[in-house]
Short mmCIF file of C-alpha atoms and ligand atoms in Angstrom, two decimals:
data_model
loop_
_atom_site.label_atom_id
_atom_site.label_comp_id
_atom_site.label_asym_id
_atom_site.label_seq_id
_atom_site.Cartn_x
_atom_site.Cartn_y
_atom_site.Cartn_z
CA MET F 24 -5.19 -14.62 -25.63
CA THR F 25 -8.41 -13.24 -24.21
CA ALA F 26 -9.85 -10.19 -25.86
CA PHE F 27 -10.04 -8.66 -22.40
CA LEU F 28 -6.40 -7.88 -22.38
CA ASP F 29 -6.12 -5.97 -25.62
CA GLY F 30 -4.86 -2.97 -23.73
CA ASN F 31 -4.74 -2.35 -20.01
CA SER F 32 -7.56 -3.19 -17.63
CA CYS F 33 -8.94 -2.07 -14.33
CA VAL F 34 -10.81 -4.76 -12.41
CA VAL F 35 -13.37 -3.42 -9.95
CA GLY F 36 -16.18 -4.66 -7.75
CA LEU F 37 -19.70 -3.64 -8.76
CA GLN F 38 -21.37 -4.41 -5.42
CA TRP F 39 -20.21 -4.28 -1.78
CA GLY F 40 -17.00 -6.27 -2.12
CA ASP F 41 -16.04 -9.95 -2.26
CA GLU F 42 -17.30 -10.36 -5.81
CA GLY F 43 -14.39 -12.62 -6.72
CA LYS F 44 -11.96 -9.91 -7.86
CA GLY F 45 -9.01 -12.03 -6.71
CA LYS F 46 -10.10 -14.94 -8.87
CA ILE F 47 -10.74 -12.82 -11.96
CA VAL F 48 -7.56 -10.72 -11.65
CA ASP F 49 -5.60 -13.98 -11.37
CA PHE F 50 -7.41 -15.35 -14.42
CA LEU F 51 -6.72 -12.22 -16.50
CA THR F 52 -3.13 -12.05 -15.35
CA GLU F 53 -2.21 -15.10 -17.42
CA HIS F 54 -1.69 -12.56 -20.21
CA ALA F 55 -0.46 -9.59 -18.18
CA ASP F 56 2.94 -8.19 -17.22
CA VAL F 57 2.03 -5.98 -14.27
CA VAL F 58 -0.62 -6.03 -11.51
CA VAL F 59 -1.26 -2.93 -9.40
CA ARG F 60 -3.14 -2.41 -6.12
CA TYR F 61 -4.28 1.21 -5.84
CA CYS F 62 -6.66 1.48 -2.88
CA GLY F 63 -7.48 0.17 0.57
CA GLY F 64 -5.33 -1.96 2.79
CA ALA F 65 -5.48 -5.18 4.73
CA ASN F 66 -9.26 -4.75 5.01
CA ALA F 67 -9.33 -6.41 1.56
CA GLY F 68 -9.25 -10.18 1.26
CA HIS F 69 -8.82 -11.59 -2.24
CA THR F 70 -8.94 -15.34 -2.76
CA VAL F 71 -7.16 -17.30 -5.48
CA ARG F 72 -7.64 -21.05 -5.94
CA ILE F 73 -5.01 -22.83 -8.01
CA GLY F 74 -5.70 -26.56 -8.06
CA GLN F 75 -5.95 -27.63 -4.43
CA GLU F 76 -4.03 -24.57 -3.17
CA LYS F 77 -6.01 -21.67 -1.76
CA TYR F 78 -4.38 -18.31 -1.12
CA ALA F 79 -5.89 -15.23 0.52
CA THR F 80 -4.14 -11.93 -0.13
CA HIS F 81 -4.77 -8.77 1.84
CA LEU F 82 -2.03 -6.46 0.62
CA LEU F 83 -0.08 -8.29 -2.06
CA PRO F 84 -1.42 -7.99 -5.61
CA VAL F 85 -2.55 -11.41 -6.85
CA GLY F 86 -0.02 -11.24 -9.68
CA VAL F 87 2.46 -12.81 -7.23
CA PHE F 88 1.03 -16.20 -8.23
CA ARG F 89 2.11 -15.73 -11.86
CA PRO F 90 5.87 -16.06 -12.41
CA GLY F 91 7.32 -13.17 -14.38
CA VAL F 92 4.59 -10.71 -13.42
CA MET F 93 5.57 -7.44 -11.70
CA ASN F 94 3.42 -6.45 -8.71
CA LEU F 95 3.02 -2.86 -7.60
CA ILE F 96 1.52 -1.39 -4.43
CA GLY F 97 0.46 2.15 -5.21
CA ASN F 98 0.32 5.28 -3.09
CA GLY F 99 -3.45 4.97 -2.63
CA VAL F 100 -2.98 1.88 -0.48
CA VAL F 101 -2.54 2.09 3.29
CA LEU F 102 0.12 -0.39 4.27
CA ASP F 103 0.35 -2.31 7.51
CA PRO F 104 3.94 -3.64 7.38
CA ALA F 105 3.14 -6.39 9.91
CA VAL F 106 0.49 -7.81 7.58
CA LEU F 107 2.68 -7.33 4.52
CA PHE F 108 5.61 -9.28 5.93
CA ARG F 109 3.36 -11.95 7.42
CA GLU F 110 1.81 -12.42 4.00
CA ILE F 111 5.18 -12.49 2.24
CA ASP F 112 6.58 -15.01 4.73
CA GLU F 113 3.52 -17.23 4.47
CA PHE F 114 3.67 -17.31 0.68
CA LEU F 115 7.46 -17.79 0.60
CA GLY F 116 6.93 -20.79 2.90
CA ARG F 117 4.44 -22.15 0.37
CA GLY F 118 6.84 -21.80 -2.54
CA VAL F 119 5.54 -18.52 -4.02
CA ALA F 120 8.51 -16.38 -5.11
CA ILE F 121 8.30 -12.82 -3.75
CA SER F 122 11.26 -10.48 -3.86
CA PRO F 123 12.15 -6.97 -5.05
CA VAL F 124 12.29 -8.54 -8.53
CA ASN F 125 8.50 -8.94 -8.64
CA LEU F 126 7.24 -6.54 -5.96
CA LYS F 127 7.59 -2.77 -5.70
CA ILE F 128 5.96 -0.46 -3.19
CA SER F 129 5.43 3.25 -3.67
CA TYR F 130 7.41 5.51 -1.37
CA LYS F 131 4.23 7.61 -1.14
CA THR F 132 2.19 4.81 0.44
CA HIS F 133 0.86 5.67 3.90
CA LEU F 134 1.59 3.46 6.90
CA VAL F 135 -0.98 1.90 9.20
CA MET F 136 0.34 2.30 12.76
CA PRO F 137 -0.65 0.42 15.94
CA TYR F 138 -2.54 3.46 17.24
CA HIS F 139 -4.66 3.46 14.08
CA MET F 140 -5.78 -0.08 14.86
CA GLN F 141 -6.40 0.92 18.46
CA GLU F 142 -8.50 3.91 17.46
CA ASP F 143 -10.51 1.91 14.89
CA ALA F 144 -11.36 -0.78 17.46
CA ALA F 145 -12.10 1.72 20.25
CA ARG F 146 -14.40 3.78 18.05
CA GLU F 147 -16.23 0.69 16.76
CA SER F 148 -16.75 -0.64 20.28
CA SER F 149 -17.89 2.66 21.73
CA ALA F 150 -19.94 4.21 18.94
CA GLU F 151 -23.46 5.01 20.10
CA GLY F 152 -26.01 2.88 18.29
CA GLY F 153 -23.34 0.65 16.75
CA GLY F 154 -20.34 1.43 14.61
CA ILE F 155 -19.83 1.07 10.88
CA GLY F 156 -18.85 -2.57 11.23
CA THR F 157 -15.29 -1.99 10.06
CA THR F 158 -12.67 -4.70 9.75
CA ARG F 159 -10.74 -2.99 12.59
CA ARG F 160 -7.62 -2.89 10.47
CA GLY F 161 -7.01 0.79 11.21
CA ILE F 162 -8.12 1.87 7.75
CA GLY F 163 -10.26 4.92 8.57
CA PRO F 164 -7.82 6.47 11.06
CA THR F 165 -4.89 6.00 8.65
CA TYR F 166 -6.67 7.78 5.79
CA ALA F 167 -7.79 10.48 8.23
CA ASP F 168 -4.14 11.08 9.18
CA LYS F 169 -3.19 11.15 5.50
CA MET F 170 -5.56 14.05 4.94
CA GLN F 171 -4.56 15.63 8.26
CA ARG F 172 -0.92 15.52 7.02
CA ALA F 173 1.00 16.54 10.14
CA THR F 174 0.25 13.23 11.89
CA ALA F 175 0.87 10.92 8.92
CA LEU F 176 3.74 8.57 8.13
CA ARG F 177 4.62 7.24 4.69
CA VAL F 178 6.88 4.47 3.46
CA ALA F 179 9.41 7.18 2.52
CA ASP F 180 9.71 8.17 6.20
CA LEU F 181 11.07 4.72 7.08
CA ALA F 182 14.34 5.55 5.32
CA HIS F 183 15.26 8.30 7.81
CA GLU F 184 15.57 6.65 11.21
CA GLU F 185 16.38 9.70 13.34
CA LYS F 186 13.49 11.70 11.90
CA LEU F 187 11.23 8.66 12.19
CA LYS F 188 12.08 8.35 15.86
CA ASN F 189 11.19 11.96 16.59
CA LYS F 190 8.02 11.86 14.57
CA ILE F 191 6.73 8.64 16.13
CA GLY F 192 7.56 10.04 19.57
CA GLN F 193 5.53 13.20 18.89
CA ILE F 194 2.59 11.50 17.24
CA VAL F 195 2.23 8.77 19.88
CA THR F 196 2.38 11.32 22.71
CA GLU F 197 -0.36 13.37 21.08
CA ARG F 198 -2.47 10.33 20.17
CA ASN F 199 -2.30 8.95 23.70
CA LYS F 200 -3.88 12.13 25.03
CA VAL F 201 -6.67 12.11 22.47
CA LEU F 202 -7.48 8.40 22.80
CA LYS F 203 -7.46 8.64 26.59
CA VAL F 204 -10.01 11.44 26.54
CA LEU F 205 -12.20 9.94 23.84
CA TYR F 206 -12.13 6.24 24.68
CA ASP F 207 -10.20 5.90 27.93
CA VAL F 208 -7.73 3.50 26.32
CA PRO F 209 -4.36 2.84 28.02
CA PRO F 210 -1.45 4.85 26.58
CA MET F 211 0.98 3.27 24.13
CA GLU F 212 4.77 3.47 24.46
CA TRP F 213 6.36 5.19 21.49
CA LYS F 214 9.75 3.46 21.71
CA PRO F 215 8.73 -0.13 20.92
CA ILE F 216 6.62 1.22 18.05
CA PHE F 217 9.63 3.10 16.70
CA GLU F 218 11.88 0.04 16.99
CA GLN F 219 9.35 -2.17 15.25
CA TYR F 220 8.88 0.29 12.35
CA ARG F 221 12.63 0.90 12.09
CA ASP F 222 13.04 -2.85 11.56
CA TYR F 223 10.22 -2.93 9.02
CA GLY F 224 11.90 0.00 7.32
CA ARG F 225 15.18 -1.86 6.96
CA ARG F 226 13.38 -4.85 5.46
CA ILE F 227 11.19 -2.82 3.12
CA GLN F 228 13.92 -0.65 1.53
CA PRO F 229 14.72 -2.97 -1.42
CA PHE F 230 11.04 -2.97 -2.39
CA VAL F 231 10.56 0.81 -2.33
CA ASP F 232 10.22 2.52 -5.70
CA ASP F 233 8.41 5.23 -7.63
CA VAL F 234 5.29 3.40 -8.74
CA GLY F 235 3.80 6.27 -10.76
CA HIS F 236 7.02 6.62 -12.75
CA LEU F 237 7.23 2.86 -13.28
CA LEU F 238 3.67 2.83 -14.65
CA ILE F 239 4.45 5.60 -17.11
CA GLU F 240 7.52 3.69 -18.30
CA TYR F 241 5.62 0.38 -18.54
CA GLY F 242 2.98 2.19 -20.58
CA LYS F 243 5.63 3.40 -23.04
CA GLN F 244 7.04 -0.13 -23.28
CA GLY F 245 3.59 -1.53 -24.13
CA LYS F 246 3.48 -3.79 -21.10
CA ARG F 247 0.04 -5.15 -20.25
CA ILE F 248 -1.17 -3.80 -16.94
CA VAL F 249 -4.04 -4.95 -14.73
CA PHE F 250 -5.22 -2.68 -11.92
CA GLU F 251 -6.57 -4.78 -9.07
CA GLY F 252 -9.38 -2.86 -7.42
CA ALA F 253 -10.11 -3.71 -3.81
CA HIS F 254 -13.50 -3.40 -2.06
CA ALA F 255 -16.07 -2.09 -4.56
CA ALA F 256 -17.87 0.93 -5.94
CA LEU F 257 -20.67 0.77 -3.36
CA LEU F 258 -17.98 0.99 -0.64
CA ASP F 259 -16.27 4.01 -2.27
CA VAL F 260 -15.87 6.86 0.20
CA ASP F 261 -17.52 9.35 -2.17
CA HIS F 262 -19.82 7.30 -4.39
CA GLY F 263 -20.77 4.42 -2.11
CA THR F 264 -23.45 4.06 0.55
CA TYR F 265 -21.85 6.62 2.86
CA PRO F 266 -21.14 6.47 5.78
CA TYR F 267 -21.27 2.66 5.53
CA VAL F 268 -18.29 2.58 3.20
CA THR F 269 -14.56 2.18 3.49
CA SER F 270 -12.26 5.21 3.57
CA SER F 271 -10.64 5.05 0.14
CA SER F 272 -11.58 5.87 -3.45
CA CYS F 273 -12.09 2.25 -4.30
CA SER F 274 -14.17 2.62 -7.45
CA ALA F 275 -12.39 2.70 -10.80
CA LEU F 276 -12.30 6.48 -10.44
CA GLY F 277 -9.65 6.10 -7.73
CA LEU F 278 -7.10 4.26 -9.82
CA TYR F 279 -5.41 7.40 -11.14
CA THR F 280 -4.86 9.14 -7.83
CA GLY F 281 -4.18 5.81 -6.14
CA SER F 282 -1.40 4.73 -8.48
CA GLY F 283 -0.16 7.76 -10.40
CA ALA F 284 -1.21 6.25 -13.73
CA PRO F 285 -2.25 8.75 -16.39
CA PRO F 286 -5.92 8.34 -17.44
CA GLN F 287 -5.23 7.24 -21.02
CA LEU F 288 -3.25 4.23 -19.78
CA VAL F 289 -6.42 2.21 -19.17
CA GLN F 290 -8.79 1.03 -21.89
CA ASN F 291 -10.86 -1.72 -20.23
CA PHE F 292 -12.96 -1.36 -17.11
CA VAL F 293 -13.87 -4.85 -16.05
CA GLY F 294 -16.66 -4.97 -13.49
CA ILE F 295 -16.95 -8.01 -11.27
CA MET F 296 -20.38 -8.93 -9.95
CA LYS F 297 -21.62 -11.97 -8.16
CA ALA F 298 -24.85 -13.64 -9.26
CA TYR F 299 -26.52 -12.40 -6.05
CA SER F 300 -25.62 -9.71 -3.47
CA THR F 301 -23.62 -9.78 -0.25
CA ARG F 302 -22.39 -7.22 2.22
CA VAL F 303 -20.31 -7.40 5.42
CA GLY F 304 -20.69 -4.87 8.20
CA GLY F 305 -23.49 -2.35 8.63
CA GLY F 306 -25.46 -0.25 6.15
CA PRO F 307 -28.53 -0.42 3.94
CA PHE F 308 -29.03 -3.51 1.79
CA PRO F 309 -32.41 -3.38 0.02
CA THR F 310 -32.43 -6.96 -1.33
CA GLU F 311 -31.12 -8.65 1.83
CA GLN F 312 -32.72 -12.03 2.52
CA ASN F 313 -32.63 -12.59 6.24
CA ASN F 314 -34.24 -16.01 5.82
CA ASN F 315 -33.63 -19.49 4.41
CA ILE F 316 -32.74 -18.07 0.97
CA GLY F 317 -29.99 -15.96 2.53
CA GLU F 318 -28.75 -18.98 4.46
CA TYR F 319 -28.82 -21.19 1.37
CA ILE F 320 -26.64 -18.67 -0.48
CA ARG F 321 -24.29 -18.18 2.51
CA GLU F 322 -23.64 -21.89 2.94
CA ARG F 323 -23.30 -22.74 -0.76
CA GLY F 324 -21.19 -19.67 -1.48
CA ASN F 325 -19.13 -20.00 1.70
CA GLU F 326 -20.03 -16.38 2.35
CA TYR F 327 -17.86 -15.71 5.38
CA GLY F 328 -15.39 -12.81 5.37
CA THR F 329 -11.93 -13.55 3.95
CA THR F 330 -10.41 -11.04 6.38
CA THR F 331 -12.62 -11.22 9.48
CA ARG F 332 -14.56 -14.52 9.00
CA ARG F 333 -17.78 -12.63 9.76
CA PRO F 334 -20.85 -14.19 8.12
CA ARG F 335 -21.73 -12.08 5.09
CA ARG F 336 -25.25 -10.76 4.71
CA CYS F 337 -26.79 -12.31 1.57
CA GLY F 338 -29.61 -11.36 -0.79
CA TRP F 339 -30.92 -11.26 -4.34
CA PHE F 340 -29.12 -9.53 -7.18
CA ASP F 341 -29.79 -5.79 -7.20
CA ALA F 342 -29.81 -4.57 -10.80
CA VAL F 343 -30.61 -1.00 -9.76
CA ALA F 344 -27.45 -0.76 -7.67
CA VAL F 345 -25.25 -2.46 -10.26
CA LYS F 346 -26.56 -0.35 -13.15
CA TYR F 347 -25.39 2.63 -11.10
CA THR F 348 -21.88 1.25 -10.56
CA VAL F 349 -21.63 0.19 -14.22
CA GLU F 350 -22.43 3.72 -15.36
CA LEU F 351 -20.34 5.42 -12.66
CA GLN F 352 -17.21 3.54 -13.66
CA GLY F 353 -17.70 3.33 -17.43
CA ILE F 354 -17.67 -0.47 -17.27
CA THR F 355 -16.79 -1.99 -20.64
CA GLN F 356 -17.09 -5.72 -19.77
CA ILE F 357 -18.43 -7.72 -16.86
CA ALA F 358 -17.26 -10.93 -15.23
CA LEU F 359 -20.16 -12.66 -13.48
CA THR F 360 -19.04 -14.88 -10.60
CA LEU F 361 -20.49 -17.49 -8.26
CA LEU F 362 -23.27 -18.48 -10.69
CA ASP F 363 -22.88 -22.09 -9.46
CA VAL F 364 -24.03 -21.04 -5.99
CA LEU F 365 -27.59 -20.40 -7.22
CA SER F 366 -28.10 -23.96 -8.55
CA GLY F 367 -30.94 -25.80 -6.84
CA LEU F 368 -33.33 -22.89 -6.31
CA ASP F 369 -36.84 -23.18 -7.80
CA HIS F 370 -37.00 -19.49 -8.58
CA ILE F 371 -34.52 -16.67 -8.61
CA GLN F 372 -35.40 -13.05 -8.05
CA ILE F 373 -33.79 -9.95 -9.49
CA CYS F 374 -34.43 -6.50 -8.13
CA THR F 375 -35.28 -4.34 -11.16
CA GLY F 376 -36.50 -1.20 -9.42
CA TYR F 377 -37.15 0.50 -6.09
CA LYS F 378 -40.34 1.96 -4.74
CA TRP F 379 -39.88 4.87 -2.37
CA HIS F 380 -42.75 6.71 -0.69
CA GLY F 381 -45.15 5.21 -3.22
CA GLN F 382 -43.11 6.25 -6.26
CA ARG F 383 -40.83 4.24 -8.49
CA LEU F 384 -37.24 5.51 -8.40
CA ASP F 385 -35.67 5.50 -11.83
CA TYR F 386 -32.08 5.41 -10.67
CA PHE F 387 -29.96 4.47 -7.65
CA ARG F 388 -29.44 7.06 -4.92
CA ALA F 389 -26.34 6.40 -2.86
CA ASP F 390 -28.15 8.02 0.03
CA MET F 391 -28.45 6.16 3.30
CA ASP F 392 -31.79 7.66 4.18
CA VAL F 393 -33.37 6.80 0.84
CA LEU F 394 -31.92 3.28 0.69
CA ALA F 395 -33.07 2.47 4.20
CA GLU F 396 -36.65 3.07 3.07
CA VAL F 397 -36.83 1.71 -0.47
CA GLU F 398 -38.88 -1.34 -1.28
CA PRO F 399 -37.36 -3.56 -3.97
CA ILE F 400 -39.45 -4.46 -7.01
CA TYR F 401 -38.63 -8.00 -8.12
CA GLU F 402 -38.77 -9.94 -11.34
CA THR F 403 -38.86 -13.74 -10.94
CA LEU F 404 -36.97 -16.13 -13.18
CA PRO F 405 -36.95 -19.93 -13.16
CA GLY F 406 -34.04 -21.60 -11.37
CA TRP F 407 -32.00 -24.64 -12.45
CA ASN F 408 -30.60 -27.79 -10.87
CA GLY F 409 -27.36 -29.67 -10.89
CA ASN F 410 -23.71 -28.87 -10.35
CA ILE F 411 -22.52 -26.51 -13.09
CA SER F 412 -18.93 -26.14 -11.83
CA GLY F 413 -17.55 -28.46 -14.48
CA VAL F 414 -19.17 -26.59 -17.40
CA ARG F 415 -16.68 -24.76 -19.64
CA LYS F 416 -18.92 -23.52 -22.47
CA PHE F 417 -21.69 -20.99 -21.97
CA GLU F 418 -24.00 -22.89 -24.33
CA GLU F 419 -23.67 -25.97 -22.12
CA LEU F 420 -25.10 -24.26 -19.04
CA PRO F 421 -28.74 -25.10 -18.23
CA LYS F 422 -30.93 -22.88 -20.39
CA GLU F 423 -32.41 -21.20 -17.29
CA ALA F 424 -28.89 -20.22 -16.18
CA GLN F 425 -28.17 -18.81 -19.63
CA GLN F 426 -31.44 -16.90 -19.49
CA TYR F 427 -30.52 -15.49 -16.06
CA VAL F 428 -27.12 -14.27 -17.31
CA LYS F 429 -28.66 -12.65 -20.39
CA ARG F 430 -31.30 -10.90 -18.30
CA LEU F 431 -28.69 -9.53 -15.88
CA GLU F 432 -26.65 -8.16 -18.73
CA GLN F 433 -29.71 -6.42 -20.20
CA LEU F 434 -30.62 -4.88 -16.87
CA VAL F 435 -27.20 -3.56 -15.88
CA GLY F 436 -26.22 -2.32 -19.33
CA ALA F 437 -22.83 -3.90 -20.04
CA PRO F 438 -21.85 -7.20 -21.71
CA ILE F 439 -21.06 -10.20 -19.51
CA LYS F 440 -17.93 -11.60 -21.13
CA ILE F 441 -16.76 -13.96 -18.39
CA VAL F 442 -18.86 -16.34 -16.31
CA SER F 443 -17.27 -17.99 -13.29
CA VAL F 444 -18.76 -21.28 -12.06
CA GLY F 445 -16.28 -22.25 -9.35
CA ALA F 446 -13.47 -20.87 -7.21
CA GLU F 447 -10.73 -22.67 -9.13
CA ARG F 448 -8.77 -20.73 -11.74
CA SER F 449 -10.02 -22.90 -14.60
CA ALA F 450 -13.73 -22.83 -13.63
CA THR F 451 -14.21 -19.89 -15.95
CA LEU F 452 -16.17 -19.53 -19.20
CA LEU F 453 -15.52 -16.90 -21.84
CA ARG F 454 -18.38 -15.60 -23.96
P1 GDP N 28 -12.73 -10.61 -3.59
O1 GDP N 28 -12.55 -9.86 -2.33
O2 GDP N 28 -13.59 -9.88 -4.57
O3 GDP N 28 -11.45 -11.06 -4.21
O4 GDP N 28 -13.56 -11.93 -3.20
P2 GDP N 28 -13.26 -12.92 -1.95
O5 GDP N 28 -12.06 -13.72 -2.27
O6 GDP N 28 -13.29 -12.18 -0.68
O7 GDP N 28 -14.58 -13.79 -1.96
C1 GDP N 28 -14.97 -14.53 -3.08
C2 GDP N 28 -15.09 -16.00 -2.67
O8 GDP N 28 -15.73 -16.74 -3.69
C3 GDP N 28 -13.73 -16.68 -2.50
O9 GDP N 28 -13.84 -17.68 -1.51
C4 GDP N 28 -13.48 -17.31 -3.86
O10 GDP N 28 -12.60 -18.42 -3.81
C5 GDP N 28 -14.86 -17.73 -4.24
N1 GDP N 28 -15.19 -17.73 -5.67
C6 GDP N 28 -14.80 -16.86 -6.64
N2 GDP N 28 -15.45 -17.15 -7.79
C7 GDP N 28 -16.26 -18.20 -7.54
C8 GDP N 28 -17.24 -18.92 -8.31
O11 GDP N 28 -17.48 -18.64 -9.46
N3 GDP N 28 -17.89 -19.94 -7.67
C9 GDP N 28 -17.65 -20.27 -6.38
N4 GDP N 28 -18.35 -21.26 -5.85
N5 GDP N 28 -16.75 -19.60 -5.61
C10 GDP N 28 -16.09 -18.57 -6.19
P1 IMO N 29 -12.58 -6.90 -0.70
O1 IMO N 29 -11.45 -6.23 -1.43
C1 IMO N 29 -16.19 -6.54 1.79
C2 IMO N 29 -16.38 -3.12 4.51
C3 IMO N 29 -16.32 -3.54 5.97
C4 IMO N 29 -17.16 -2.44 6.61
C5 IMO N 29 -16.76 -1.21 5.79
C6 IMO N 29 -15.70 -0.34 6.44
O2 IMO N 29 -12.20 -8.18 -0.10
O3 IMO N 29 -13.80 -6.97 -1.56
P2 IMO N 29 -13.11 -0.67 6.91
O4 IMO N 29 -12.37 -1.69 7.71
O5 IMO N 29 -12.70 -0.62 5.49
O6 IMO N 29 -13.09 0.68 7.55
O7 IMO N 29 -14.65 -1.14 6.95
O8 IMO N 29 -16.28 -1.71 4.55
N1 IMO N 29 -15.28 -3.64 3.67
C7 IMO N 29 -15.39 -4.71 2.88
N2 IMO N 29 -16.41 -5.56 2.68
N3 IMO N 29 -15.04 -6.72 1.09
C8 IMO N 29 -14.02 -5.85 1.26
O9 IMO N 29 -12.88 -5.90 0.53
C9 IMO N 29 -14.15 -4.81 2.21
N4 IMO N 29 -13.35 -3.83 2.62
C10 IMO N 29 -14.05 -3.11 3.52
O10 IMO N 29 -16.89 -4.81 6.17
O11 IMO N 29 -18.52 -2.68 6.40
MG1 MG N 30 -12.81 -10.15 -0.26
#
C-alpha cells in the first residue's frame, strides 16, 4: 500500500487546472474506499487512462473506475443532470458499472439549469473587452443563484414535482425578463424545462442521499476517503487570480463546506502540479511562452481542453505561484505530472521570483493588477533527451530530470512523492 493513503487525502491542483488530478486520484484510489467531488461542475474534465481505454469525467468522481469504491457528489458541486446522465450512459455502454450502489449525490447539490447556460454564454459573448473565457457550462450563474437563494434549485427540489413546476415557472418568467434586457436573448419556455427536470428527478431519486452524514459515518468506520478536487487553487473564487477564476471554493479549503466533512477527517493534502504551467481562458500568466517553447509543450502534452478542446496556454513552471498554493492549502505531499513532456529540450527554465516596478516580490500576490505587470526571474537547468514514459524507478530517470524534480521540490517547499511520466495508470513512480 502507498504511504499516501495512511489516512484520508484531499487531492488538489496547485496551478490553473488540468494538472492530472484525474490520473492521480485514480492511482491513489487503488487503496481507497470512497471518492468525493466537492466543488465545481461540468467545467471540470478529468482524464483517466487504463490500458488503451481513455475516459474523461466531468461530474462523476473517478472512483467509478475502481470496482467496490463508493463515489459521492457533494453539496459544493453544481450539477447539470443532462451531463450527469450522458456521462453515466456513456460509461455504462463501455462496461463501467454505475448504480446507486456506487454513486450517491447530495440532496443539497445545486442544479445547473438551461437559463444558466444561456446567461453564461450571453455574458461571455457580450462582455466589453472580452469575457473571462469560461467553459460556458453555466457555472457562474448557478453559484450566483445559490447565494441569491430565492432563484436557486437543488437536487432536493426534484422530489416535489408540484412545487418544482411552480418554482421553475416563476424563475423562468423572471429570468426571461432580465436576459432580454441585458442581452436581448429570446425567451425560454418554462414548461419543457419543467418536464425535462421532472424526468431527471425521477431518474436521480435512487442516487440521492445525505453525503455529509455518509462521510461522518465512513470516518467512524475507518474507511479510506479521497477527496477529488476539481480546477485548482489559482482558480479558487477567493484565493485565485480573481476575477479570472471559476466560481467555487476549489482549493483544499473548500472541501469542508463542499462536502460536509469535518476538518479532522483529512490528514493528507496531496498537491498535483505539472512540470510546466498551463492555463485555459483569460487572465494573467507570468511565465506564458507564446512561442515555439509553448507550442512544443502544447503538442507533446496534448494541451487541449478536456471539456472545451480549446488550446491551453503553455509556459514554464512558476515556483512563486506554486509555493503560494502549497502554503495556502497546507500541502503535505506533491505528485508531479507530465514530466515526460519536457524531454528533448536543451534547457528548462523555472520562475523563481518576480520583479515588479523594479523590486523583487518575495511572495505571490493573487492580484490581477500586480500579476499583469510582474516580470519573471528565471533559473535555467539543463534538459534531457529520450522517452522516459517507460521508467518506473526515480533513480532510473536521466540525472538532469532527477535534478529538475529535486529543484522544484526545494523551491515550492513540499516533498514530491509521486512522479508521473505518462497518462497511463501505471506510468507512475513513487519516491
Ligand atoms: P485534470 O483536470 O487535472 O484531471 O487533468 P486533465 O485530464 O484535464 O489533463 C491532464 C492530461 O494529461 C490528460 O490528457 C491526461 O491523460 C494527461 N496526463 C496525466 N498525467 C500525465 C503524464 O504524466 N504524462 C503525460 N504525457 N500525460 C499525462
Ligand atoms: P479541471 O478540473 C482548467 C477555467 C476556465 C475559465 C475559468 C472560468 O479539469 O482542472 P468557468 O466555466 O468555471 O466559469 O470558467 O476557469 N476553468 C478551468 N481551467 N481546468 C479546469 O478544471 C477548469 N475549470 C474552470 O477555462 O478560464
Ligand atoms: Mg481537466
